[in-house]
Amino acid sequence: MRFGLIGYGAWGRQHAAAIEKVPDASVAAIACRTEASAAEAHRDFPDTAVYLDYRRLLDRADIDAVDVVVPNHLHAEIGVASLERGKDVLLEKPMALTLAECDRLIVAAGESGRVLTIGHELRLSSQWGRVKALLDAGEIGEPTYAHVSRFRFPYRPGSAGWRHEAERVGSWVLEELVHHFDLLLWYFERWGGPVSVFSHGNARDGNDPKMSGNFSSVLRFREPLYAVVTKTVAGFEYHLALEIAGTEGAIRTWWSGSMDRTRHPTFELKVKRRGQREPETVAIESSGELFELEKELRQTVIAFAERRPLVSGAEARTRVLVCLEAERSLREGREIALY
């Protein structure tokens, strides 16, 4: 499968490396936004065409699929254009910055007959994905409570500082907490979607709720289940933890690294199964976003061949909705009904 890669920043380079590790897949063309990133692409892929206008890449009839790894505000524009030009699309999360943009992407996929899949790669993790398997197997009974915590160093600015500008990043909820909301909605889909969200947070610089460095949300599902999601970007290193309590057991898992993109983290998954007196440690493979990205690209190639998404536009739209309503809750200081 011949991929066109649109975006060659730090994360785009990781995507390129991951594509090259997939059997029967290759980076056939790269589109960049700046001369500097184009020079890096030429250096890393000297025999691959590099463009400064992504539309020239889309003109290529030999490109089977497009991997879109650009700042958030460009997701909808480039995703729609790629679908309309007849390409299957892997689009980085968040799907888009507004529900209207999400709807444009869904319509474009439907009308073009191409496959659109959204990059919620934590589902493919040997660690975070294993939690889903334990829940679905009923190992802790009915879930009643979950807590997700992310404690990390401040965000990298990104190319030209886009990650620190609300107009381009959308918000820091959409930028990263969308992963947590996706996992929780995926974990608990058997028990229905969340019915409300209530948020609190604060910003280190000013009062813009879109850029809250400290942020927490309570998601209420069907009684008695609820989940707490919390994060800070005023910390150090990179630490992620998840705890789930059930009627007959519990799960606790954590991941820690000197940074998010490390191949040498520490991690653990423990479960107290129903009927057990003591928890057990579950053996899991290497865990971390670099490993999950490689799995995502392998699975995407298979999914495109089978004409199906890994994460559909409709699913990803729901995650954007929850993020936007979590922000509105903070802005308005009240609980927001979701369904």
Short mmCIF file of C-alpha atoms in Angstrom, two decimals:
data_model
loop_
_atom_site.label_atom_id
_atom_site.label_comp_id
_atom_site.label_asym_id
_atom_site.label_seq_id
_atom_site.Cartn_x
_atom_site.Cartn_y
_atom_site.Cartn_z
CA MET A 1 0.00 0.00 0.00
CA ARG A 2 1.45 3.33 -1.11
CA PHE A 3 0.93 6.07 1.48
CA GLY A 4 1.01 9.79 0.99
CA LEU A 5 2.07 11.40 4.26
CA ILE A 6 0.76 14.92 4.84
CA GLY A 7 2.68 16.60 7.65
CA TYR A 8 6.32 16.06 8.59
CA GLY A 9 6.72 17.55 12.02
CA ALA A 10 7.96 15.54 15.00
CA TRP A 11 4.93 13.24 15.05
CA GLY A 12 4.75 13.04 11.26
CA ARG A 13 8.30 11.69 11.24
CA GLN A 14 7.22 8.98 13.67
CA HIS A 15 4.32 8.11 11.34
CA ALA A 16 6.74 7.82 8.42
CA ALA A 17 8.98 5.46 10.36
CA ALA A 18 5.97 3.38 11.42
CA ILE A 19 4.68 3.08 7.84
CA GLU A 20 8.06 1.83 6.67
CA LYS A 21 7.91 -0.98 9.24
CA VAL A 22 4.65 -2.34 7.83
CA PRO A 23 5.02 -5.19 5.32
CA ASP A 24 3.71 -4.21 1.88
CA ALA A 25 3.43 -0.52 2.84
CA SER A 26 5.65 2.40 1.93
CA VAL A 27 5.85 6.19 2.06
CA ALA A 28 5.37 7.11 -1.60
CA ALA A 29 5.12 10.89 -1.19
CA ILE A 30 5.35 13.50 1.56
CA ALA A 31 3.70 16.91 1.78
CA CYS A 32 5.22 19.51 4.10
CA ARG A 33 4.18 23.00 5.19
CA THR A 34 7.63 24.59 5.44
CA GLU A 35 10.95 24.54 3.63
CA ALA A 36 12.60 23.33 6.83
CA SER A 37 10.37 20.26 7.19
CA ALA A 38 10.69 19.58 3.46
CA ALA A 39 14.47 19.54 3.84
CA GLU A 40 14.15 17.00 6.66
CA ALA A 41 11.85 14.86 4.53
CA HIS A 42 14.33 14.96 1.62
CA ARG A 43 17.13 13.97 3.99
CA ASP A 44 15.18 11.05 5.49
CA PHE A 45 13.59 9.88 2.21
CA PRO A 46 15.95 10.98 -0.59
CA ASP A 47 14.15 8.89 -3.23
CA THR A 48 10.64 10.05 -2.30
CA ALA A 49 8.81 13.01 -3.82
CA VAL A 50 8.31 15.87 -1.36
CA TYR A 51 5.77 18.64 -1.95
CA LEU A 52 5.06 21.98 -0.29
CA ASP A 53 1.42 21.84 -1.47
CA TYR A 54 -0.53 18.81 -0.26
CA ARG A 55 -2.84 19.10 -3.27
CA ARG A 56 0.00 18.00 -5.54
CA LEU A 57 0.33 14.84 -3.47
CA LEU A 58 -3.41 14.23 -3.80
CA ASP A 59 -3.09 14.58 -7.60
CA ARG A 60 -0.97 11.42 -7.64
CA ALA A 61 -3.05 8.50 -8.95
CA ASP A 62 -0.56 6.01 -7.52
CA ILE A 63 -1.24 7.06 -3.90
CA ASP A 64 -3.56 4.50 -2.29
CA ALA A 65 -4.03 6.11 1.11
CA VAL A 66 -3.23 9.33 2.93
CA ASP A 67 -1.94 9.68 6.49
CA VAL A 68 -2.81 13.16 7.78
CA VAL A 69 -0.53 14.39 10.60
CA VAL A 70 -0.98 18.16 10.69
CA PRO A 71 -2.04 20.77 13.29
CA ASN A 72 -5.58 20.20 14.52
CA HIS A 73 -7.23 23.11 12.72
CA LEU A 74 -6.24 21.61 9.35
CA HIS A 75 -7.69 18.14 9.96
CA ALA A 76 -11.08 18.79 8.38
CA GLU A 77 -9.81 20.70 5.35
CA ILE A 78 -7.16 18.18 4.39
CA GLY A 79 -9.21 15.14 5.38
CA VAL A 80 -12.17 16.20 3.23
CA ALA A 81 -9.91 17.07 0.28
CA SER A 82 -8.19 13.68 0.51
CA LEU A 83 -11.48 11.77 0.57
CA GLU A 84 -12.86 13.77 -2.32
CA ARG A 85 -9.75 12.91 -4.33
CA GLY A 86 -10.45 9.22 -3.82
CA LYS A 87 -7.96 8.38 -1.07
CA ASP A 88 -8.51 6.28 2.03
CA VAL A 89 -7.61 8.42 5.04
CA LEU A 90 -5.97 7.86 8.40
CA LEU A 91 -6.61 11.13 10.25
CA GLU A 92 -4.90 11.99 13.51
CA LYS A 93 -7.05 12.77 16.52
CA PRO A 94 -8.94 14.90 17.27
CA MET A 95 -11.12 14.27 14.24
CA ALA A 96 -11.81 18.02 13.95
CA LEU A 97 -12.37 21.12 16.06
CA THR A 98 -16.15 21.40 15.61
CA LEU A 99 -19.07 19.05 15.12
CA ALA A 100 -19.81 20.71 11.78
CA GLU A 101 -16.31 19.82 10.59
CA CYS A 102 -16.79 16.24 11.82
CA ASP A 103 -20.01 16.05 9.82
CA ARG A 104 -18.23 17.31 6.69
CA LEU A 105 -15.70 14.51 7.03
CA ILE A 106 -18.38 11.86 7.55
CA VAL A 107 -20.32 13.08 4.50
CA ALA A 108 -17.16 13.18 2.37
CA ALA A 109 -16.31 9.60 3.33
CA GLY A 110 -19.83 8.42 2.54
CA GLU A 111 -20.06 10.20 -0.80
CA SER A 112 -16.59 9.14 -1.94
CA GLY A 113 -16.91 5.53 -0.88
CA ARG A 114 -13.48 5.75 0.74
CA VAL A 115 -12.50 4.63 4.23
CA LEU A 116 -11.96 7.25 6.95
CA THR A 117 -10.39 6.09 10.20
CA ILE A 118 -9.39 8.27 13.14
CA GLY A 119 -6.15 7.82 15.09
CA HIS A 120 -7.27 6.77 18.56
CA GLU A 121 -4.33 4.38 18.83
CA LEU A 122 -4.49 3.73 22.59
CA ARG A 123 -7.21 1.16 21.85
CA LEU A 124 -4.53 -0.97 20.18
CA SER A 125 -2.23 -0.91 23.20
CA SER A 126 -1.29 -4.17 24.88
CA GLN A 127 -1.88 -2.27 28.13
CA TRP A 128 -4.93 -0.06 27.63
CA GLY A 129 -6.56 -2.48 25.22
CA ARG A 130 -6.16 -5.32 27.73
CA VAL A 131 -8.31 -3.36 30.18
CA LYS A 132 -11.17 -3.49 27.67
CA ALA A 133 -10.80 -7.27 27.37
CA LEU A 134 -10.92 -7.69 31.16
CA LEU A 135 -14.07 -5.58 31.41
CA ASP A 136 -15.81 -7.36 28.54
CA ALA A 137 -14.99 -10.73 30.12
CA GLY A 138 -16.71 -9.64 33.34
CA GLU A 139 -13.54 -10.13 35.38
CA ILE A 140 -14.48 -7.38 37.87
CA GLY A 141 -18.24 -7.63 37.60
CA GLU A 142 -20.15 -4.48 36.73
CA PRO A 143 -17.96 -1.34 36.65
CA THR A 144 -19.01 1.35 39.10
CA TYR A 145 -16.15 3.88 39.06
CA ALA A 146 -13.12 4.86 37.01
CA HIS A 147 -10.34 7.38 37.49
CA VAL A 148 -7.88 8.41 34.78
CA SER A 149 -4.98 10.68 35.70
CA ARG A 150 -2.33 12.24 33.46
CA PHE A 151 0.58 14.13 35.06
CA ARG A 152 3.08 15.48 32.57
CA PHE A 153 5.57 18.11 31.47
CA PRO A 154 4.26 21.17 29.57
CA TYR A 155 3.21 20.66 25.97
CA ARG A 156 5.73 21.05 23.18
CA PRO A 157 4.81 24.16 21.18
CA GLY A 158 4.67 22.31 17.86
CA SER A 159 5.52 23.81 14.48
CA ALA A 160 5.26 27.62 14.70
CA GLY A 161 3.76 27.23 18.17
CA TRP A 162 0.41 25.81 17.03
CA ARG A 163 -0.15 23.72 20.16
CA HIS A 164 -0.20 26.88 22.28
CA GLU A 165 -2.71 28.78 20.14
CA ALA A 166 -6.41 28.06 20.73
CA GLU A 167 -7.32 28.86 17.12
CA ARG A 168 -5.05 26.09 15.84
CA VAL A 169 -5.02 23.47 18.60
CA GLY A 170 -8.74 23.88 19.36
CA SER A 171 -8.13 23.27 23.04
CA TRP A 172 -5.91 21.21 25.29
CA VAL A 173 -8.92 19.01 25.99
CA LEU A 174 -9.19 18.17 22.29
CA GLU A 175 -5.42 17.84 22.00
CA GLU A 176 -4.92 15.15 24.65
CA LEU A 177 -7.87 14.41 26.93
CA VAL A 178 -9.74 13.22 23.86
CA HIS A 179 -7.66 10.04 24.30
CA HIS A 180 -9.02 9.51 27.82
CA PHE A 181 -12.60 10.21 26.81
CA ASP A 182 -12.22 7.78 23.92
CA LEU A 183 -10.95 5.01 26.18
CA LEU A 184 -13.71 5.50 28.75
CA LEU A 185 -16.50 5.56 26.17
CA TRP A 186 -14.98 2.49 24.51
CA TYR A 187 -14.51 0.64 27.80
CA PHE A 188 -18.06 1.28 28.94
CA GLU A 189 -19.96 1.06 25.63
CA ARG A 190 -21.86 -2.01 26.91
CA TRP A 191 -23.28 0.19 29.65
CA GLY A 192 -24.34 3.03 27.38
CA GLY A 193 -22.87 6.44 26.67
CA PRO A 194 -22.24 9.16 29.26
CA VAL A 195 -25.29 11.16 30.31
CA SER A 196 -23.54 14.27 31.60
CA VAL A 197 -20.20 15.97 32.17
CA PHE A 198 -19.09 18.45 34.82
CA SER A 199 -15.66 20.09 34.64
CA HIS A 200 -13.32 22.26 36.66
CA GLY A 201 -9.92 23.66 35.79
CA ASN A 202 -7.62 26.63 35.67
CA ALA A 203 -5.11 28.17 33.31
CA ARG A 204 -1.57 29.19 34.17
CA ASP A 205 -1.67 32.10 31.73
CA GLY A 206 -4.97 33.95 31.67
CA ASN A 207 -8.44 32.52 32.01
CA ASP A 208 -9.03 30.86 28.64
CA PRO A 209 -10.72 27.52 29.46
CA LYS A 210 -9.47 26.13 26.16
CA MET A 211 -5.92 26.26 27.50
CA SER A 212 -6.44 24.98 31.04
CA GLY A 213 -3.19 23.53 32.32
CA ASN A 214 -5.08 21.76 35.10
CA PHE A 215 -8.37 20.17 34.13
CA SER A 216 -10.79 17.63 35.59
CA SER A 217 -14.12 16.24 34.40
CA VAL A 218 -16.67 13.93 35.97
CA LEU A 219 -18.53 11.81 33.42
CA ARG A 220 -21.77 10.27 34.63
CA PHE A 221 -22.95 7.12 32.92
CA ARG A 222 -26.00 5.03 33.77
CA GLU A 223 -26.22 4.74 37.56
CA PRO A 224 -24.13 3.90 39.47
CA LEU A 225 -21.22 4.22 37.03
CA TYR A 226 -19.18 7.41 36.84
CA ALA A 227 -15.65 8.33 35.80
CA VAL A 228 -13.20 11.06 36.77
CA VAL A 229 -10.70 12.33 34.20
CA THR A 230 -7.94 14.64 35.37
CA LYS A 231 -4.72 16.02 33.93
CA THR A 232 -2.04 18.61 34.53
CA VAL A 233 0.61 19.94 32.17
CA ALA A 234 2.35 21.69 35.06
CA GLY A 235 4.12 18.53 36.15
CA PHE A 236 7.28 16.71 35.14
CA GLU A 237 8.09 13.59 33.14
CA TYR A 238 5.04 11.69 31.89
CA HIS A 239 2.79 9.60 34.09
CA LEU A 240 -0.57 8.04 33.28
CA ALA A 241 -2.73 5.95 35.62
CA LEU A 242 -6.13 4.25 35.38
CA GLU A 243 -8.18 2.71 38.16
CA ILE A 244 -11.51 0.94 37.69
CA ALA A 245 -13.64 -0.46 40.51
CA GLY A 246 -16.34 -3.04 39.89
CA THR A 247 -18.92 -4.93 41.89
CA GLU A 248 -16.64 -8.00 42.10
CA GLY A 249 -13.10 -6.75 41.56
CA ALA A 250 -10.87 -3.92 40.42
CA ILE A 251 -8.20 -2.94 37.89
CA ARG A 252 -5.23 -0.64 38.33
CA THR A 253 -2.68 0.14 35.64
CA TRP A 254 -0.05 2.83 35.17
CA TRP A 255 2.59 3.98 32.71
CA SER A 256 5.60 6.23 33.41
CA GLY A 257 8.40 7.61 31.28
CA SER A 258 10.87 10.46 31.16
CA MET A 259 8.78 11.71 28.23
CA ASP A 260 5.76 10.56 26.24
CA ARG A 261 7.70 9.31 23.21
CA THR A 262 10.00 6.88 24.93
CA ARG A 263 10.76 3.27 24.10
CA HIS A 264 11.90 2.54 27.64
CA PRO A 265 8.98 3.27 29.99
CA THR A 266 7.92 1.45 33.12
CA PHE A 267 4.38 0.15 33.39
CA GLU A 268 2.16 -2.33 35.20
CA LEU A 269 -1.32 -3.81 34.99
CA LYS A 270 -2.89 -5.45 38.02
CA VAL A 271 -6.36 -6.94 38.37
CA LYS A 272 -8.27 -8.36 41.30
CA ARG A 273 -10.63 -10.75 39.54
CA ARG A 274 -13.98 -11.83 40.89
CA GLY A 275 -13.51 -14.66 43.35
CA GLN A 276 -9.86 -13.83 43.99
CA ARG A 277 -8.59 -12.66 47.36
CA GLU A 278 -5.44 -11.01 46.01
CA PRO A 279 -4.66 -9.05 42.83
CA GLU A 280 -2.48 -10.51 40.11
CA THR A 281 -0.04 -8.79 37.79
CA VAL A 282 -0.95 -9.26 34.14
CA ALA A 283 1.93 -9.72 31.70
CA ILE A 284 1.80 -7.18 28.88
CA GLU A 285 4.04 -6.38 25.94
CA SER A 286 5.89 -3.14 25.38
CA SER A 287 3.57 -0.20 25.95
CA GLY A 288 3.77 3.41 24.83
CA GLU A 289 2.56 5.64 22.02
CA LEU A 290 5.45 4.76 19.71
CA PHE A 291 4.56 1.07 19.93
CA GLU A 292 0.85 1.83 19.59
CA LEU A 293 1.49 3.95 16.52
CA GLU A 294 3.27 1.03 14.85
CA LYS A 295 0.33 -1.24 15.67
CA GLU A 296 -2.07 1.37 14.35
CA LEU A 297 -0.33 1.55 10.98
CA ARG A 298 -0.22 -2.25 10.67
CA GLN A 299 -3.90 -2.52 11.52
CA THR A 300 -4.82 0.41 9.27
CA VAL A 301 -3.32 -1.31 6.23
CA ILE A 302 -5.40 -4.40 6.99
CA ALA A 303 -8.54 -2.35 7.66
CA PHE A 304 -8.21 -0.38 4.42
CA ALA A 305 -7.80 -3.64 2.48
CA GLU A 306 -10.98 -4.92 4.15
CA ARG A 307 -12.79 -1.60 3.48
CA ARG A 308 -13.51 -0.76 7.12
CA PRO A 309 -12.31 1.83 9.66
CA LEU A 310 -10.54 1.03 12.91
CA VAL A 311 -12.34 3.96 14.55
CA SER A 312 -15.27 5.32 12.57
CA GLY A 313 -16.06 8.95 11.96
CA ALA A 314 -19.27 8.57 13.97
CA GLU A 315 -17.35 7.25 16.99
CA ALA A 316 -14.71 9.97 16.76
CA ARG A 317 -17.41 12.66 16.43
CA THR A 318 -18.86 11.54 19.76
CA ARG A 319 -15.44 12.02 21.38
CA VAL A 320 -15.22 15.55 19.99
CA LEU A 321 -18.71 16.23 21.33
CA VAL A 322 -17.73 15.13 24.84
CA CYS A 323 -14.60 17.31 24.71
CA LEU A 324 -16.55 20.36 23.58
CA GLU A 325 -19.21 19.87 26.24
CA ALA A 326 -16.54 19.34 28.90
CA GLU A 327 -15.11 22.71 27.92
CA ARG A 328 -18.58 24.30 28.00
CA SER A 329 -19.13 22.91 31.48
CA LEU A 330 -15.96 24.65 32.67
CA ARG A 331 -16.92 27.86 30.91
CA GLU A 332 -20.46 27.92 32.32
CA GLY A 333 -19.68 26.38 35.71
CA ARG A 334 -22.39 23.73 35.54
CA GLU A 335 -23.12 20.12 34.68
CA ILE A 336 -23.94 19.62 31.00
CA ALA A 337 -26.35 16.92 29.80
CA LEU A 338 -24.95 14.87 26.94
CA TYR A 339 -27.78 12.57 25.85
#
